[in-house]
Amino acid sequence: MAALRIGVAGLGAASAMVLPCFAAVPGVELTAGADLRPEARAEFGLTFGLPAFDSVEALCAWEGVDAVWIETPNHLHCEHVLLAARHGKHTICAKPVGVTLAECDAMIAAADSAGVLLLQGHSKVFDPPIRAMREVIASGRIGRVVHVDTFLHNDWLQRPRLAAELDEVMGGGIVLRQAPHQIDIVRYLVGRKPQTLRGTVRRGDPDFDADGQYSALMEFEGGATASINLVGYGWFESDELHWGIGGTGKQRADLRNRKPRPRLTGPLDPSEKYGEAGKSAPAFAGPPGDRPPFFGLTIVTCERGAIRQSPEGLFVYSASGCEEIACPPNPGRAAELMELRDAIAAGRNVFPDGRWGKATLEACLAISESSRLRRDVPLRWQTDAP
């Protein structure tokens, strides 16, 4: 079978996490890129020796790609998925799939009509520890899920951001950028549809006119609940609580001994973010670390036990005591390539698909809506975890 040929749309910082993955996945081939910035295209060409187009439309129209991995700004996801579907190309679209539910509907309909697959990328349901937790739950050994806690403290607001990246209308802001990870985690682990959500969003950095934290409580069919919390001001990072291991599986030295760095006081303009040379990212490099990835701390309470991550995989607590279960190696973002490749080969749908992505977006939007209205928000477009 011929290799699945994939082009990457958007050669900014996000692509630096996905481009190195191709070498690790048999049966897929990186064949092209696309970006508006000539400097990014030049860097891509020098690094990979492949063509780089000046528009996503040109990439989608090229016969040398079978699928397009979309890592463009969030507010352009819908436009670019529609372009890919129009040209008969499968897509991996980074979360959030769209900025509005109407955009998600248009993307789902376009993919269905064209007979192509739409995979929601950059989901934590691909992380080996989250999948291993789900396997323990599905085995029934500690009963059904009663409650999930997932929380993270990081430096999200202290990372170089353009103004649009902080604007929820443009698909930015901490809720649309970070909450999809946590919402995917709890939906996947509980396995049943969430019914209501109560959320709060706050601004706690006086230098930024932007949200820096959120919390949410979700109630699911069957009575399970989930608590989601994220604080992104950068004063404390919860990696300290799980052996210095972060979202890529790399283990860092004691974070308390880091040298302080100058704090950002607002969004950057493009020249500041990308640097004088216009580089798309610090490096098109970096395989995932050799530890199971942690997106904060997740604790699952079930009827007859509990689960949390360990440095090697999982700790499972039950009436028999605590057992550690090792996880498979961390594939990082390569898992998305494997899922698309395998789904095409098997003639099946992908997971998570566009409908899952729409449900995740609905829950994200509900956090902000609930915070404004100061009440519970019903969730109408949820899907079961497979």
Coordinates of C-alpha atoms in Angstrom, one line a residue:
M1 CA 0.0 0.0 0.0
A2 CA 1.3 3.4 -0.9
A3 CA 2.3 5.8 1.9
L4 CA -0.3 8.4 3.0
R5 CA 1.0 11.7 1.7
I6 CA 0.4 14.6 4.1
G7 CA 0.9 18.4 3.8
V8 CA 1.1 20.6 6.9
A9 CA -0.9 23.9 6.7
G10 CA 0.6 26.5 9.0
L11 CA 4.4 26.4 9.8
G12 CA 4.3 28.3 13.0
A13 CA 5.1 27.2 16.6
A14 CA 2.4 24.6 16.6
S15 CA 3.9 22.8 13.6
A16 CA 7.2 22.4 15.4
M17 CA 5.5 19.8 17.5
V18 CA 4.1 17.8 14.6
L19 CA 6.7 17.9 11.8
P20 CA 9.2 15.7 13.6
C21 CA 6.6 13.0 14.0
F22 CA 6.5 11.8 10.4
A23 CA 9.8 10.0 10.6
A24 CA 8.4 7.8 13.4
V25 CA 5.3 6.6 11.6
P26 CA 5.6 4.0 8.9
G27 CA 3.1 4.4 6.1
V28 CA 2.9 8.2 6.1
E29 CA 5.0 10.7 4.3
L30 CA 5.4 14.4 4.7
T31 CA 5.3 15.9 1.2
A32 CA 4.7 19.7 1.6
G33 CA 3.9 22.6 3.8
A34 CA 2.0 25.9 3.5
D35 CA 2.4 29.3 5.2
L36 CA 1.7 33.0 4.3
R37 CA 5.2 34.0 5.6
P38 CA 8.0 33.6 3.1
E39 CA 10.5 33.2 6.0
A40 CA 8.6 30.2 7.3
R41 CA 8.4 28.7 3.9
A42 CA 12.1 29.1 3.3
E43 CA 13.0 27.5 6.6
F44 CA 10.7 24.6 5.9
G45 CA 12.3 24.1 2.5
L46 CA 15.8 24.2 3.9
T47 CA 14.9 21.8 6.7
F48 CA 12.9 19.2 4.8
G49 CA 13.8 19.8 1.2
L50 CA 10.1 19.9 0.3
P51 CA 7.8 22.4 -1.4
A52 CA 6.1 25.0 0.6
F53 CA 3.0 26.8 -0.8
D54 CA 2.0 30.4 -0.1
S55 CA -1.6 29.4 0.5
V56 CA -3.6 26.6 2.1
E57 CA -5.7 26.5 -1.0
A58 CA -2.7 25.8 -3.2
L59 CA -1.6 23.0 -0.9
C60 CA -5.0 21.4 -0.9
A61 CA -5.2 21.6 -4.7
W62 CA -1.8 19.9 -5.2
E63 CA -1.9 16.3 -6.3
G64 CA 1.0 15.4 -4.1
V65 CA -1.0 15.3 -0.9
D66 CA -3.8 12.9 0.2
A67 CA -4.4 14.6 3.6
V68 CA -3.8 18.0 5.2
W69 CA -2.7 18.5 8.8
I70 CA -4.2 21.9 9.8
E71 CA -2.1 23.9 12.3
T72 CA -3.2 27.4 11.2
P73 CA -4.8 30.0 13.6
N74 CA -8.0 28.7 15.1
H75 CA -10.3 31.2 13.4
L76 CA -9.1 29.8 10.0
H77 CA -9.8 26.1 10.8
C78 CA -13.2 26.1 9.2
E79 CA -12.1 27.8 6.0
H80 CA -9.2 25.4 5.6
V81 CA -11.1 22.2 6.4
L82 CA -13.7 23.2 3.8
L83 CA -10.9 23.8 1.3
A84 CA -9.4 20.4 1.9
A85 CA -12.8 18.7 1.7
R86 CA -13.5 20.5 -1.6
H87 CA -10.3 19.0 -3.0
G88 CA -11.1 15.5 -1.6
K89 CA -8.4 15.6 1.1
H90 CA -8.7 14.1 4.6
T91 CA -7.8 16.4 7.5
I92 CA -6.3 16.4 10.9
C93 CA -7.5 19.7 12.4
A94 CA -5.9 20.9 15.6
K95 CA -8.3 21.7 18.5
P96 CA -10.6 23.5 18.8
V97 CA -12.0 22.2 15.5
G98 CA -13.9 25.4 15.0
V99 CA -14.7 28.7 16.8
T100 CA -18.5 28.3 16.6
L101 CA -20.8 25.4 16.6
A102 CA -22.1 26.5 13.2
E103 CA -18.5 26.3 11.9
C104 CA -18.3 22.7 13.2
D105 CA -21.5 21.8 11.5
A106 CA -20.2 23.2 8.2
M107 CA -16.9 21.2 8.6
I108 CA -18.7 18.0 9.5
A109 CA -21.1 18.3 6.6
A110 CA -18.3 19.1 4.1
A111 CA -16.3 16.1 5.2
D112 CA -19.3 13.8 5.0
S113 CA -20.3 15.1 1.6
A114 CA -16.8 14.6 0.2
G115 CA -16.4 11.2 1.8
V116 CA -13.2 12.3 3.6
L117 CA -12.2 11.9 7.3
L118 CA -12.0 14.8 9.8
L119 CA -9.9 14.0 12.8
Q120 CA -9.7 16.4 15.8
G121 CA -6.0 16.7 16.5
H122 CA -4.0 17.5 19.6
S123 CA -6.4 15.7 21.9
K124 CA -5.3 14.2 25.2
V125 CA -7.3 11.1 24.4
F126 CA -4.2 10.0 22.5
D127 CA -2.0 10.1 25.6
P128 CA -1.0 6.6 26.8
P129 CA -1.9 7.2 30.5
I130 CA -5.4 8.5 29.6
R131 CA -6.0 5.5 27.4
A132 CA -4.7 3.2 30.1
M133 CA -7.0 4.8 32.6
R134 CA -9.9 4.2 30.3
E135 CA -8.9 0.5 29.9
V136 CA -8.9 0.1 33.7
I137 CA -12.3 1.7 33.9
A138 CA -13.7 -0.4 31.0
S139 CA -12.5 -3.6 32.6
G140 CA -15.0 -3.0 35.5
R141 CA -12.5 -4.0 38.2
I142 CA -13.0 -0.8 40.2
G143 CA -16.5 -0.1 39.0
R144 CA -18.0 2.9 37.2
V145 CA -16.6 6.4 37.4
V146 CA -18.0 8.6 40.2
H147 CA -15.9 11.7 39.8
V148 CA -12.8 13.0 37.9
D149 CA -10.6 15.8 39.1
T150 CA -8.2 17.4 36.5
F151 CA -6.2 20.5 37.2
L152 CA -3.2 22.3 35.9
H153 CA -1.1 25.3 36.8
N154 CA 1.1 26.5 34.0
D155 CA 2.6 29.6 32.3
W156 CA 0.1 29.9 29.5
L157 CA -0.3 33.7 29.8
Q158 CA 3.4 34.1 30.0
R159 CA 4.2 32.5 26.6
P160 CA 4.7 34.8 23.6
R161 CA 1.2 35.6 22.3
L162 CA -0.2 37.7 19.5
A163 CA -3.3 39.7 20.3
A164 CA -5.5 37.4 18.3
E165 CA -4.3 34.4 20.4
L166 CA -5.8 36.0 23.5
D167 CA -9.1 36.9 21.8
E168 CA -11.9 34.4 22.2
V169 CA -13.8 35.8 19.2
M170 CA -10.7 34.9 17.1
G171 CA -10.6 31.4 18.6
G172 CA -8.0 32.4 21.1
G173 CA -7.9 32.9 24.9
I174 CA -7.1 30.4 27.6
V175 CA -10.5 28.6 27.5
L176 CA -10.5 27.8 23.8
R177 CA -6.8 27.0 23.8
Q178 CA -6.5 24.9 27.0
A179 CA -9.9 23.6 28.1
P180 CA -10.3 21.3 25.1
H181 CA -7.5 19.1 26.5
Q182 CA -9.2 18.8 29.9
I183 CA -12.7 18.4 28.6
D184 CA -11.5 15.6 26.3
I185 CA -9.9 13.9 29.2
V186 CA -13.0 13.9 31.5
R187 CA -15.4 13.0 28.7
Y188 CA -13.3 10.1 27.5
L189 CA -12.8 8.8 31.0
V190 CA -16.4 9.0 32.2
G191 CA -17.5 7.6 28.9
R192 CA -21.0 9.0 29.2
K193 CA -22.5 12.3 27.9
P194 CA -22.2 15.4 30.1
Q195 CA -25.5 17.1 30.6
T196 CA -24.7 20.4 32.4
L197 CA -21.8 22.6 33.1
R198 CA -21.2 25.4 35.6
G199 CA -18.1 27.5 34.9
T200 CA -16.1 30.6 35.9
V201 CA -13.5 32.5 34.0
R202 CA -11.3 35.2 35.6
R203 CA -8.5 37.7 34.9
G204 CA -5.9 37.8 37.6
D205 CA -2.9 39.4 35.9
P206 CA -3.1 43.2 36.1
D207 CA -0.8 43.5 33.1
F208 CA -3.0 41.5 30.7
D209 CA -6.5 42.4 29.5
A210 CA -7.1 38.7 29.0
D211 CA -8.5 35.7 30.9
G212 CA -5.9 33.7 32.9
Q213 CA -7.8 31.1 34.7
Y214 CA -11.0 29.0 34.5
S215 CA -12.9 26.4 36.5
A216 CA -15.8 24.2 35.6
L217 CA -18.0 21.5 37.1
M218 CA -19.6 19.0 34.7
E219 CA -22.5 16.6 35.5
F220 CA -22.8 13.5 33.4
E221 CA -25.6 11.0 32.6
G222 CA -25.7 8.5 35.4
G223 CA -24.6 11.0 38.1
A224 CA -20.9 11.2 37.6
T225 CA -19.2 14.6 38.0
A226 CA -16.0 16.2 36.8
S227 CA -14.0 19.2 38.1
I228 CA -11.8 21.1 35.7
N229 CA -9.4 23.8 36.8
L230 CA -6.5 25.7 35.1
V231 CA -4.5 28.6 36.2
G232 CA -2.1 30.0 33.6
Y233 CA -0.2 32.9 35.3
G234 CA 3.1 31.2 35.5
W235 CA 3.9 31.8 39.2
F236 CA 3.6 28.1 39.9
E237 CA 3.6 25.0 37.6
S238 CA 1.9 21.9 38.7
D239 CA 4.6 19.8 37.1
E240 CA 6.2 20.1 40.5
L241 CA 3.5 17.8 41.8
H242 CA 4.2 15.0 39.3
W243 CA 7.9 14.5 39.3
G244 CA 8.7 17.5 37.0
I245 CA 7.0 15.6 34.0
G246 CA 5.0 17.8 31.7
G247 CA 2.7 17.5 28.7
T248 CA 5.4 16.1 26.3
G249 CA 6.7 13.5 28.7
K250 CA 9.9 15.3 29.3
Q251 CA 11.2 15.4 32.9
R252 CA 12.6 18.6 34.2
A253 CA 14.9 19.4 37.1
D254 CA 13.3 20.8 40.3
L255 CA 11.3 23.8 39.0
R256 CA 11.8 25.7 42.3
N257 CA 15.5 26.2 41.4
R258 CA 14.8 27.8 38.0
K259 CA 16.2 31.3 37.4
P260 CA 13.4 33.9 37.3
R261 CA 12.7 35.3 33.8
P262 CA 11.3 38.7 32.9
R263 CA 7.6 38.6 32.8
L264 CA 5.6 39.5 29.7
T265 CA 3.1 42.4 30.2
G266 CA 0.9 42.0 27.1
P267 CA 0.6 40.5 23.7
L268 CA 3.5 40.8 21.2
D269 CA 3.5 42.0 17.6
P270 CA 4.5 39.5 14.9
S271 CA 8.1 40.7 14.6
E272 CA 8.5 40.3 18.4
K273 CA 7.0 36.8 18.4
Y274 CA 8.8 35.4 15.4
G275 CA 12.0 37.3 15.7
E276 CA 14.0 39.3 13.3
A277 CA 14.7 36.3 11.1
G278 CA 11.0 35.5 10.9
K279 CA 11.5 32.0 12.1
S280 CA 8.4 29.9 12.5
A281 CA 9.5 28.4 15.8
P282 CA 12.6 27.8 17.9
A283 CA 13.1 24.5 16.2
F284 CA 11.4 21.9 14.0
A285 CA 12.6 19.4 16.4
G286 CA 12.1 17.5 19.6
P287 CA 10.7 14.0 19.9
P288 CA 8.4 13.4 22.9
G289 CA 10.1 12.6 26.2
D290 CA 10.6 9.1 27.5
R291 CA 8.0 9.5 30.4
P292 CA 4.2 9.2 30.1
P293 CA 2.9 12.8 29.5
F294 CA 1.1 14.7 32.2
F295 CA -1.4 17.4 31.3
G296 CA -1.6 18.4 35.0
L297 CA -2.9 16.1 37.6
T298 CA -5.9 13.8 36.9
I299 CA -7.5 11.7 39.6
V300 CA -10.3 9.3 38.7
T301 CA -12.6 8.1 41.6
C302 CA -14.6 5.0 40.9
E303 CA -17.1 2.9 42.9
R304 CA -14.4 0.6 44.2
G305 CA -11.1 2.4 43.8
A306 CA -9.2 5.3 42.2
I307 CA -6.6 6.0 39.5
R308 CA -3.9 8.6 39.0
Q309 CA -0.8 8.8 36.9
S310 CA 2.6 7.5 38.0
P311 CA 6.1 8.3 36.6
E312 CA 5.9 5.0 34.6
G313 CA 2.1 4.8 34.0
L314 CA -0.7 4.5 36.5
F315 CA -1.3 4.0 40.2
V316 CA -4.5 2.0 40.7
Y317 CA -5.9 2.1 44.3
S318 CA -8.3 -0.5 45.4
A319 CA -9.2 -2.7 48.4
S320 CA -6.1 -4.8 47.5
G321 CA -3.8 -1.8 47.9
C322 CA -1.9 0.3 45.3
E323 CA -0.7 -1.3 42.0
E324 CA 1.4 0.4 39.4
I325 CA 0.7 -0.3 35.8
A326 CA 3.2 0.6 33.1
C327 CA 2.1 2.5 30.0
P328 CA 3.3 2.1 26.4
P329 CA 5.9 4.6 25.1
N330 CA 4.7 8.1 24.5
P331 CA 4.1 8.6 20.7
G332 CA 3.4 12.3 21.1
R333 CA 1.6 13.9 18.2
A334 CA 2.5 10.9 16.0
A335 CA -0.6 9.2 17.4
E336 CA -2.7 11.5 15.2
L337 CA -0.9 10.2 12.1
M338 CA -1.3 6.6 13.2
E339 CA -5.1 7.1 13.8
L340 CA -5.7 8.7 10.4
R341 CA -3.5 6.1 8.6
D342 CA -5.2 3.1 10.4
A343 CA -8.7 4.5 9.9
I344 CA -8.2 4.9 6.1
A345 CA -6.6 1.4 5.9
A346 CA -9.5 -0.2 7.8
G347 CA -12.3 1.8 6.1
R348 CA -13.6 3.1 9.4
N349 CA -14.2 6.5 10.9
V350 CA -11.5 8.3 13.0
F351 CA -11.7 9.0 16.7
P352 CA -11.9 11.8 17.8
D353 CA -13.9 12.9 14.8
G354 CA -15.6 16.2 14.0
R355 CA -18.7 15.5 16.0
W356 CA -16.6 14.8 19.1
G357 CA -14.7 18.0 18.4
K358 CA -18.1 19.9 18.2
A359 CA -19.1 18.5 21.6
T360 CA -15.8 19.6 23.1
L361 CA -16.2 23.1 21.7
E362 CA -19.7 23.3 23.1
A363 CA -18.4 22.5 26.5
C364 CA -15.6 25.1 26.1
L365 CA -18.1 27.8 25.1
A366 CA -20.3 26.8 28.0
I367 CA -17.5 27.6 30.5
S368 CA -17.5 31.2 29.2
E369 CA -21.3 31.4 28.9
S370 CA -21.8 30.1 32.4
S371 CA -19.3 32.5 33.8
R372 CA -21.2 35.4 32.2
L373 CA -24.7 34.2 33.2
R374 CA -23.6 32.9 36.6
R375 CA -25.7 29.7 36.2
D376 CA -25.6 26.2 34.9
V377 CA -25.6 25.7 31.1
P378 CA -27.2 22.7 29.5
L379 CA -25.1 20.7 27.0
R380 CA -27.1 19.6 23.9
W381 CA -24.6 18.3 21.4
Q382 CA -22.6 15.8 23.4
T383 CA -21.5 12.4 22.1
D384 CA -20.6 9.2 23.9
A385 CA -17.0 8.1 24.1
P386 CA -16.6 5.0 21.8

